[in-house]
PDB file of C-alpha atoms and ligand atoms in Angstrom:
ATOM      1  CA  MET A1292     120.739 113.284 136.694  1.00  0.00           C
ATOM      2  CA  ALA A1293     121.421 112.448 133.172  1.00  0.00           C
ATOM      3  CA  LEU A1294     124.609 111.907 130.872  1.00  0.00           C
ATOM      4  CA  TRP A1295     124.112 114.000 127.616  1.00  0.00           C
ATOM      5  CA  LYS A1296     127.689 112.821 126.452  1.00  0.00           C
ATOM      6  CA  VAL A1297     131.238 111.841 127.712  1.00  0.00           C
ATOM      7  CA  HIS A1298     134.136 111.736 124.693  1.00  0.00           C
ATOM      8  CA  LEU A1299     135.666 109.393 124.063  1.00  0.00           C
ATOM      9  CA  SER A1300     139.020 110.653 125.384  1.00  0.00           C
ATOM     10  CA  ALA A1301     137.719 112.233 128.867  1.00  0.00           C
ATOM     11  CA  PRO A1302     138.441 108.427 130.384  1.00  0.00           C
ATOM     12  CA  GLY A1303     141.069 106.750 131.747  1.00  0.00           C
ATOM     13  CA  GLN A1304     143.342 109.829 131.609  1.00  0.00           C
ATOM     14  CA  GLU A1305     145.366 111.126 134.879  1.00  0.00           C
ATOM     15  CA  PRO A1306     143.684 112.539 136.904  1.00  0.00           C
ATOM     16  CA  LYS A1307     143.324 116.558 136.173  1.00  0.00           C
ATOM     17  CA  ARG A1308     141.617 118.885 137.479  1.00  0.00           C
ATOM     18  CA  ALA A1309     138.238 120.199 135.950  1.00  0.00           C
ATOM     19  CA  LEU A1310     135.968 123.229 134.498  1.00  0.00           C
ATOM     20  CA  PHE A1311     132.683 122.856 135.635  1.00  0.00           C
ATOM     21  CA  LEU A1312     130.582 125.165 133.357  1.00  0.00           C
ATOM     22  CA  ASP A1313     126.877 126.464 133.513  1.00  0.00           C
ATOM     23  CA  ARG A1314     125.435 125.881 130.171  1.00  0.00           C
ATOM     24  CA  ASP A1315     122.637 128.790 129.926  1.00  0.00           C
ATOM     25  CA  GLY A1316     123.642 132.153 130.094  1.00  0.00           C
ATOM     26  CA  VAL A1317     127.253 131.472 130.047  1.00  0.00           C
ATOM     27  CA  VAL A1318     128.186 129.206 126.438  1.00  0.00           C
ATOM     28  CA  ASN A1319     125.072 130.001 125.425  1.00  0.00           C
ATOM     29  CA  ALA A1320     122.939 133.095 125.473  1.00  0.00           C
ATOM     30  CA  GLU A1321     120.892 132.407 127.795  1.00  0.00           C
ATOM     31  CA  ARG A1322     116.585 132.679 126.800  1.00  0.00           C
ATOM     32  CA  HIS A1323     113.876 132.320 129.245  1.00  0.00           C
ATOM     33  CA  TYR A1324     113.826 127.995 128.751  1.00  0.00           C
ATOM     34  CA  LEU A1325     115.522 127.373 125.620  1.00  0.00           C
ATOM     35  CA  SER A1326     113.920 124.678 123.714  1.00  0.00           C
ATOM     36  CA  LYS A1327     114.837 125.473 120.238  1.00  0.00           C
ATOM     37  CA  PRO A1328     117.442 124.715 118.058  1.00  0.00           C
ATOM     38  CA  GLU A1329     117.814 127.513 116.034  1.00  0.00           C
ATOM     39  CA  ASP A1330     117.517 129.437 119.356  1.00  0.00           C
ATOM     40  CA  VAL A1331     121.091 128.290 120.731  1.00  0.00           C
ATOM     41  CA  GLU A1332     123.505 131.216 119.982  1.00  0.00           C
ATOM     42  CA  ILE A1333     126.721 130.794 121.187  1.00  0.00           C
ATOM     43  CA  LEU A1334     127.792 133.669 123.057  1.00  0.00           C
ATOM     44  CA  PRO A1335     131.543 135.912 122.161  1.00  0.00           C
ATOM     45  CA  GLY A1336     134.767 134.659 122.993  1.00  0.00           C
ATOM     46  CA  VAL A1337     133.411 131.330 124.716  1.00  0.00           C
ATOM     47  CA  ALA A1338     134.962 129.170 122.178  1.00  0.00           C
ATOM     48  CA  GLU A1339     137.945 130.562 122.300  1.00  0.00           C
ATOM     49  CA  ALA A1340     138.309 130.301 126.412  1.00  0.00           C
ATOM     50  CA  MET A1341     137.309 126.422 126.146  1.00  0.00           C
ATOM     51  CA  ILE A1342     140.671 125.478 124.410  1.00  0.00           C
ATOM     52  CA  LYS A1343     142.536 127.772 126.370  1.00  0.00           C
ATOM     53  CA  ALA A1344     140.958 125.699 129.684  1.00  0.00           C
ATOM     54  CA  ARG A1345     142.079 122.739 127.642  1.00  0.00           C
ATOM     55  CA  GLU A1346     145.508 123.350 126.622  1.00  0.00           C
ATOM     56  CA  ALA A1347     145.729 124.289 129.992  1.00  0.00           C
ATOM     57  CA  GLY A1348     145.251 121.026 130.942  1.00  0.00           C
ATOM     58  CA  TYR A1349     141.364 121.557 132.473  1.00  0.00           C
ATOM     59  CA  TRP A1350     138.828 119.348 131.731  1.00  0.00           C
ATOM     60  CA  LEU A1351     136.052 120.120 130.011  1.00  0.00           C
ATOM     61  CA  VAL A1352     132.418 119.409 132.085  1.00  0.00           C
ATOM     62  CA  GLY A1353     129.142 120.955 131.303  1.00  0.00           C
ATOM     63  CA  VAL A1354     126.529 121.130 134.067  1.00  0.00           C
ATOM     64  CA  SER A1355     122.849 121.986 133.648  1.00  0.00           C
ATOM     65  CA  ASN A1356     120.336 122.475 135.515  1.00  0.00           C
ATOM     66  CA  GLN A1357     117.270 121.771 132.880  1.00  0.00           C
ATOM     67  CA  SER A1358     113.783 122.564 135.326  1.00  0.00           C
ATOM     68  CA  GLY A1359     112.145 123.093 131.506  1.00  0.00           C
ATOM     69  CA  LEU A1360     112.147 118.894 131.556  1.00  0.00           C
ATOM     70  CA  GLY A1361     110.229 118.291 134.577  1.00  0.00           C
ATOM     71  CA  ARG A1362     108.489 121.669 134.307  1.00  0.00           C
ATOM     72  CA  GLY A1363     107.123 119.679 131.239  1.00  0.00           C
ATOM     73  CA  ARG A1364     108.035 123.667 129.275  1.00  0.00           C
ATOM     74  CA  PHE A1365     109.669 121.463 126.574  1.00  0.00           C
ATOM     75  CA  THR A1366     110.402 117.840 125.825  1.00  0.00           C
ATOM     76  CA  ALA A1367     112.728 115.253 125.465  1.00  0.00           C
ATOM     77  CA  ASP A1368     112.857 115.262 121.786  1.00  0.00           C
ATOM     78  CA  GLN A1369     113.199 119.414 121.999  1.00  0.00           C
ATOM     79  CA  PHE A1370     115.616 118.999 124.524  1.00  0.00           C
ATOM     80  CA  HIS A1371     118.532 116.546 122.579  1.00  0.00           C
ATOM     81  CA  ALA A1372     118.023 118.709 119.256  1.00  0.00           C
ATOM     82  CA  VAL A1373     119.101 122.074 121.241  1.00  0.00           C
ATOM     83  CA  MET A1374     121.918 120.243 122.558  1.00  0.00           C
ATOM     84  CA  ILE A1375     122.897 118.550 119.123  1.00  0.00           C
ATOM     85  CA  ARG A1376     122.835 122.162 117.622  1.00  0.00           C
ATOM     86  CA  PHE A1377     124.144 123.362 120.608  1.00  0.00           C
ATOM     87  CA  ASP A1378     127.248 120.701 120.238  1.00  0.00           C
ATOM     88  CA  GLN A1379     128.060 121.409 116.287  1.00  0.00           C
ATOM     89  CA  LEU A1380     128.038 124.835 116.970  1.00  0.00           C
ATOM     90  CA  LEU A1381     131.001 124.587 119.600  1.00  0.00           C
ATOM     91  CA  GLU A1382     132.108 122.062 116.741  1.00  0.00           C
ATOM     92  CA  GLU A1383     132.492 124.774 114.090  1.00  0.00           C
ATOM     93  CA  GLN A1384     134.338 126.540 116.607  1.00  0.00           C
ATOM     94  CA  GLY A1385     137.240 123.186 117.130  1.00  0.00           C
ATOM     95  CA  ILE A1386     135.894 123.017 120.902  1.00  0.00           C
ATOM     96  CA  PHE A1387     133.940 120.186 122.633  1.00  0.00           C
ATOM     97  CA  PHE A1388     132.509 119.356 126.082  1.00  0.00           C
ATOM     98  CA  ASP A1389     134.883 115.927 127.743  1.00  0.00           C
ATOM     99  CA  ALA A1390     131.526 115.613 129.193  1.00  0.00           C
ATOM    100  CA  PHE A1391     127.695 117.188 129.960  1.00  0.00           C
ATOM    101  CA  PHE A1392     125.299 116.122 132.676  1.00  0.00           C
ATOM    102  CA  TYR A1393     122.387 117.773 132.674  1.00  0.00           C
ATOM    103  CA  CYS A1394     119.274 117.431 135.687  1.00  0.00           C
ATOM    104  CA  PRO A1395     116.080 116.865 134.310  1.00  0.00           C
ATOM    105  CA  HIS A1396     113.720 117.346 137.676  1.00  0.00           C
ATOM    106  CA  ALA A1397     111.695 120.495 138.186  1.00  0.00           C
ATOM    107  CA  PRO A1398     112.665 121.790 142.327  1.00  0.00           C
ATOM    108  CA  GLU A1399     109.146 120.536 144.054  1.00  0.00           C
ATOM    109  CA  GLU A1400     111.079 116.250 142.860  1.00  0.00           C
ATOM    110  CA  CYS A1401     113.833 117.414 145.677  1.00  0.00           C
ATOM    111  CA  CYS A1402     116.523 115.474 143.413  1.00  0.00           C
ATOM    112  CA  THR A1403     120.543 115.176 144.363  1.00  0.00           C
ATOM    113  CA  CYS A1404     121.556 116.579 141.354  1.00  0.00           C
ATOM    114  CA  ARG A1405     119.364 120.266 140.642  1.00  0.00           C
ATOM    115  CA  LYS A1406     122.452 122.657 141.983  1.00  0.00           C
ATOM    116  CA  PRO A1407     123.930 123.779 144.181  1.00  0.00           C
ATOM    117  CA  LYS A1408     123.393 119.897 144.835  1.00  0.00           C
ATOM    118  CA  PRO A1409     126.651 117.885 144.554  1.00  0.00           C
ATOM    119  CA  GLY A1410     125.134 114.910 142.153  1.00  0.00           C
ATOM    120  CA  MET A1411     125.743 115.725 138.891  1.00  0.00           C
ATOM    121  CA  LEU A1412     129.910 115.870 140.363  1.00  0.00           C
ATOM    122  CA  HIS A1413     129.459 113.134 141.482  1.00  0.00           C
ATOM    123  CA  GLU A1414     128.124 111.901 138.267  1.00  0.00           C
ATOM    124  CA  ALA A1415     131.401 113.526 136.764  1.00  0.00           C
ATOM    125  CA  SER A1416     133.443 111.416 138.775  1.00  0.00           C
ATOM    126  CA  GLU A1417     132.514 108.139 137.268  1.00  0.00           C
ATOM    127  CA  HIS A1418     133.163 109.369 133.843  1.00  0.00           C
ATOM    128  CA  LEU A1419     137.045 110.889 133.789  1.00  0.00           C
ATOM    129  CA  LYS A1420     139.276 110.909 136.576  1.00  0.00           C
ATOM    130  CA  TRP A1421     138.829 114.921 138.018  1.00  0.00           C
ATOM    131  CA  VAL A1422     141.530 116.476 141.280  1.00  0.00           C
ATOM    132  CA  PRO A1423     138.646 119.306 143.473  1.00  0.00           C
ATOM    133  CA  ASP A1424     141.673 121.019 144.039  1.00  0.00           C
ATOM    134  CA  GLY A1425     142.461 123.695 141.523  1.00  0.00           C
ATOM    135  CA  SER A1426     138.845 122.712 140.058  1.00  0.00           C
ATOM    136  CA  TRP A1427     135.696 125.282 139.456  1.00  0.00           C
ATOM    137  CA  VAL A1428     132.571 125.831 138.412  1.00  0.00           C
ATOM    138  CA  ILE A1429     131.207 128.819 136.836  1.00  0.00           C
ATOM    139  CA  GLY A1430     128.282 129.752 136.255  1.00  0.00           C
ATOM    140  CA  ASP A1431     125.299 133.130 135.648  1.00  0.00           C
ATOM    141  CA  LYS A1432     123.949 132.706 139.588  1.00  0.00           C
ATOM    142  CA  LYS A1433     123.871 131.953 142.665  1.00  0.00           C
ATOM    143  CA  CYS A1434     123.613 128.077 142.642  1.00  0.00           C
ATOM    144  CA  ASP A1435     127.137 127.459 139.850  1.00  0.00           C
ATOM    145  CA  VAL A1436     129.133 128.996 142.582  1.00  0.00           C
ATOM    146  CA  ALA A1437     127.592 127.240 145.673  1.00  0.00           C
ATOM    147  CA  LEU A1438     127.919 124.063 143.800  1.00  0.00           C
ATOM    148  CA  GLY A1439     131.560 124.532 143.886  1.00  0.00           C
ATOM    149  CA  ARG A1440     132.236 126.139 147.519  1.00  0.00           C
ATOM    150  CA  ASN A1441     130.262 123.487 148.534  1.00  0.00           C
ATOM    151  CA  ALA A1442     132.323 120.018 147.154  1.00  0.00           C
ATOM    152  CA  GLY A1443     135.303 122.293 148.579  1.00  0.00           C
ATOM    153  CA  PHE A1444     137.112 123.839 145.485  1.00  0.00           C
ATOM    154  CA  GLY A1445     136.530 127.304 143.364  1.00  0.00           C
ATOM    155  CA  GLY A1446     132.614 128.909 142.615  1.00  0.00           C
ATOM    156  CA  MET A1447     133.306 131.763 139.507  1.00  0.00           C
ATOM    157  CA  LEU A1448     130.041 133.769 138.782  1.00  0.00           C
ATOM    158  CA  VAL A1449     130.446 135.388 135.480  1.00  0.00           C
ATOM    159  CA  ARG A1450     128.719 138.509 134.641  1.00  0.00           C
ATOM    160  CA  THR A1451     126.557 137.368 132.136  1.00  0.00           C
ATOM    161  CA  GLY A1452     123.325 135.636 131.521  1.00  0.00           C
ATOM    162  CA  HIS A1453     122.318 136.373 134.884  1.00  0.00           C
ATOM    163  CA  GLY A1454     125.283 136.954 136.288  1.00  0.00           C
ATOM    164  CA  GLU A1455     124.755 140.918 136.412  1.00  0.00           C
ATOM    165  CA  SER A1456     121.088 140.219 138.748  1.00  0.00           C
ATOM    166  CA  ASN A1457     123.172 137.462 140.918  1.00  0.00           C
ATOM    167  CA  GLU A1458     126.308 139.742 141.932  1.00  0.00           C
ATOM    168  CA  GLU A1459     124.662 141.332 144.858  1.00  0.00           C
ATOM    169  CA  ALA A1460     123.436 138.038 146.588  1.00  0.00           C
ATOM    170  CA  VAL A1461     126.699 135.784 145.824  1.00  0.00           C
ATOM    171  CA  ILE A1462     128.709 138.620 147.445  1.00  0.00           C
ATOM    172  CA  GLN A1463     126.892 138.927 149.894  1.00  0.00           C
ATOM    173  CA  GLU A1464     127.073 135.434 150.489  1.00  0.00           C
ATOM    174  CA  PHE A1465     130.457 134.741 149.825  1.00  0.00           C
ATOM    175  CA  SER A1466     132.166 137.988 151.012  1.00  0.00           C
ATOM    176  CA  GLU A1467     136.021 137.122 151.936  1.00  0.00           C
ATOM    177  CA  ASP A1468     136.033 133.983 150.099  1.00  0.00           C
ATOM    178  CA  LYS A1469     138.781 133.553 147.753  1.00  0.00           C
ATOM    179  CA  LEU A1470     137.541 130.913 145.850  1.00  0.00           C
ATOM    180  CA  VAL A1471     134.566 132.967 144.797  1.00  0.00           C
ATOM    181  CA  GLN A1472     135.485 134.503 142.253  1.00  0.00           C
ATOM    182  CA  VAL A1473     133.346 137.582 139.878  1.00  0.00           C
ATOM    183  CA  THR A1474     134.011 138.583 136.099  1.00  0.00           C
ATOM    184  CA  ASP A1475     132.769 139.639 133.146  1.00  0.00           C
ATOM    185  CA  ASP A1476     132.209 136.156 130.732  1.00  0.00           C
ATOM    186  CA  LEU A1477     134.072 132.739 130.418  1.00  0.00           C
ATOM    187  CA  ASN A1478     136.869 133.934 128.608  1.00  0.00           C
ATOM    188  CA  ALA A1479     137.479 136.676 131.534  1.00  0.00           C
ATOM    189  CA  ALA A1480     136.912 133.723 134.263  1.00  0.00           C
ATOM    190  CA  VAL A1481     139.592 131.497 132.583  1.00  0.00           C
ATOM    191  CA  ASP A1482     142.173 133.775 131.842  1.00  0.00           C
ATOM    192  CA  PHE A1483     141.434 134.352 136.071  1.00  0.00           C
ATOM    193  CA  ILE A1484     141.736 130.496 136.549  1.00  0.00           C
ATOM    194  CA  VAL A1485     143.957 129.387 134.501  1.00  0.00           C
ATOM    195  CA  GLU A1486     146.576 132.223 135.832  1.00  0.00           C
ATOM    196  CA  GLN A1487     146.049 131.323 139.330  1.00  0.00           C
ATOM    197  CA  GLY A1488     146.619 127.952 139.014  1.00  0.00           C
ATOM    198  CA  ARG A1489     150.589 128.476 137.369  1.00  0.00           C
ATOM    199  CA  ARG A1490     150.890 129.398 141.520  1.00  0.00           C
TER     200      ARG A1490
HETATM  201 MG1  LIG B2577     122.557 129.514 133.369  1.00  0.00          MG
HETATM  202 ZN1  LIG B2578     117.908 116.633 139.417  1.00  0.00          ZN
END
């Protein structure tokens, strides 16, 4: 597994709940194996949603499967250029991730960090104090939902990116599970989570 960054404000604070956000199709528009900085497009409402979540007391932690690295679809330099642009676009809208982790492996490498395996959650624990209770993974694929549920907290599917095509499989596998939810986008997801977290 790999660390992209930890913001200086993150370590050493009181434990907080965390929102673990998938990247592609959730924060930025889905592009098949995104490899060019000019193709990074932050989805509408995302910055607003992240600001709301931070104000409500959640860590913002990125967790992204980047098998394009392991498959040789793009280089580490290209990935870094995309991430620099990604951070820059978010900062222009007044928000940043507290920490960001990615899995650089192809599926056949059978690593311990490719979602839904929990490696990136464990790595996050080495960098910031977070509590599982009330935390959520938010993503556009079943593996994102499964990551949260396997670890004993919430899994939220959003309908952006690949979300709509994953919705049926998520509902089938997790029907009646109150810690699995489906919402239209990150903004709706954060509204739901913050509201539920107040109760
Ligand atoms: Mg995704
Ligand atoms: Zn991995």
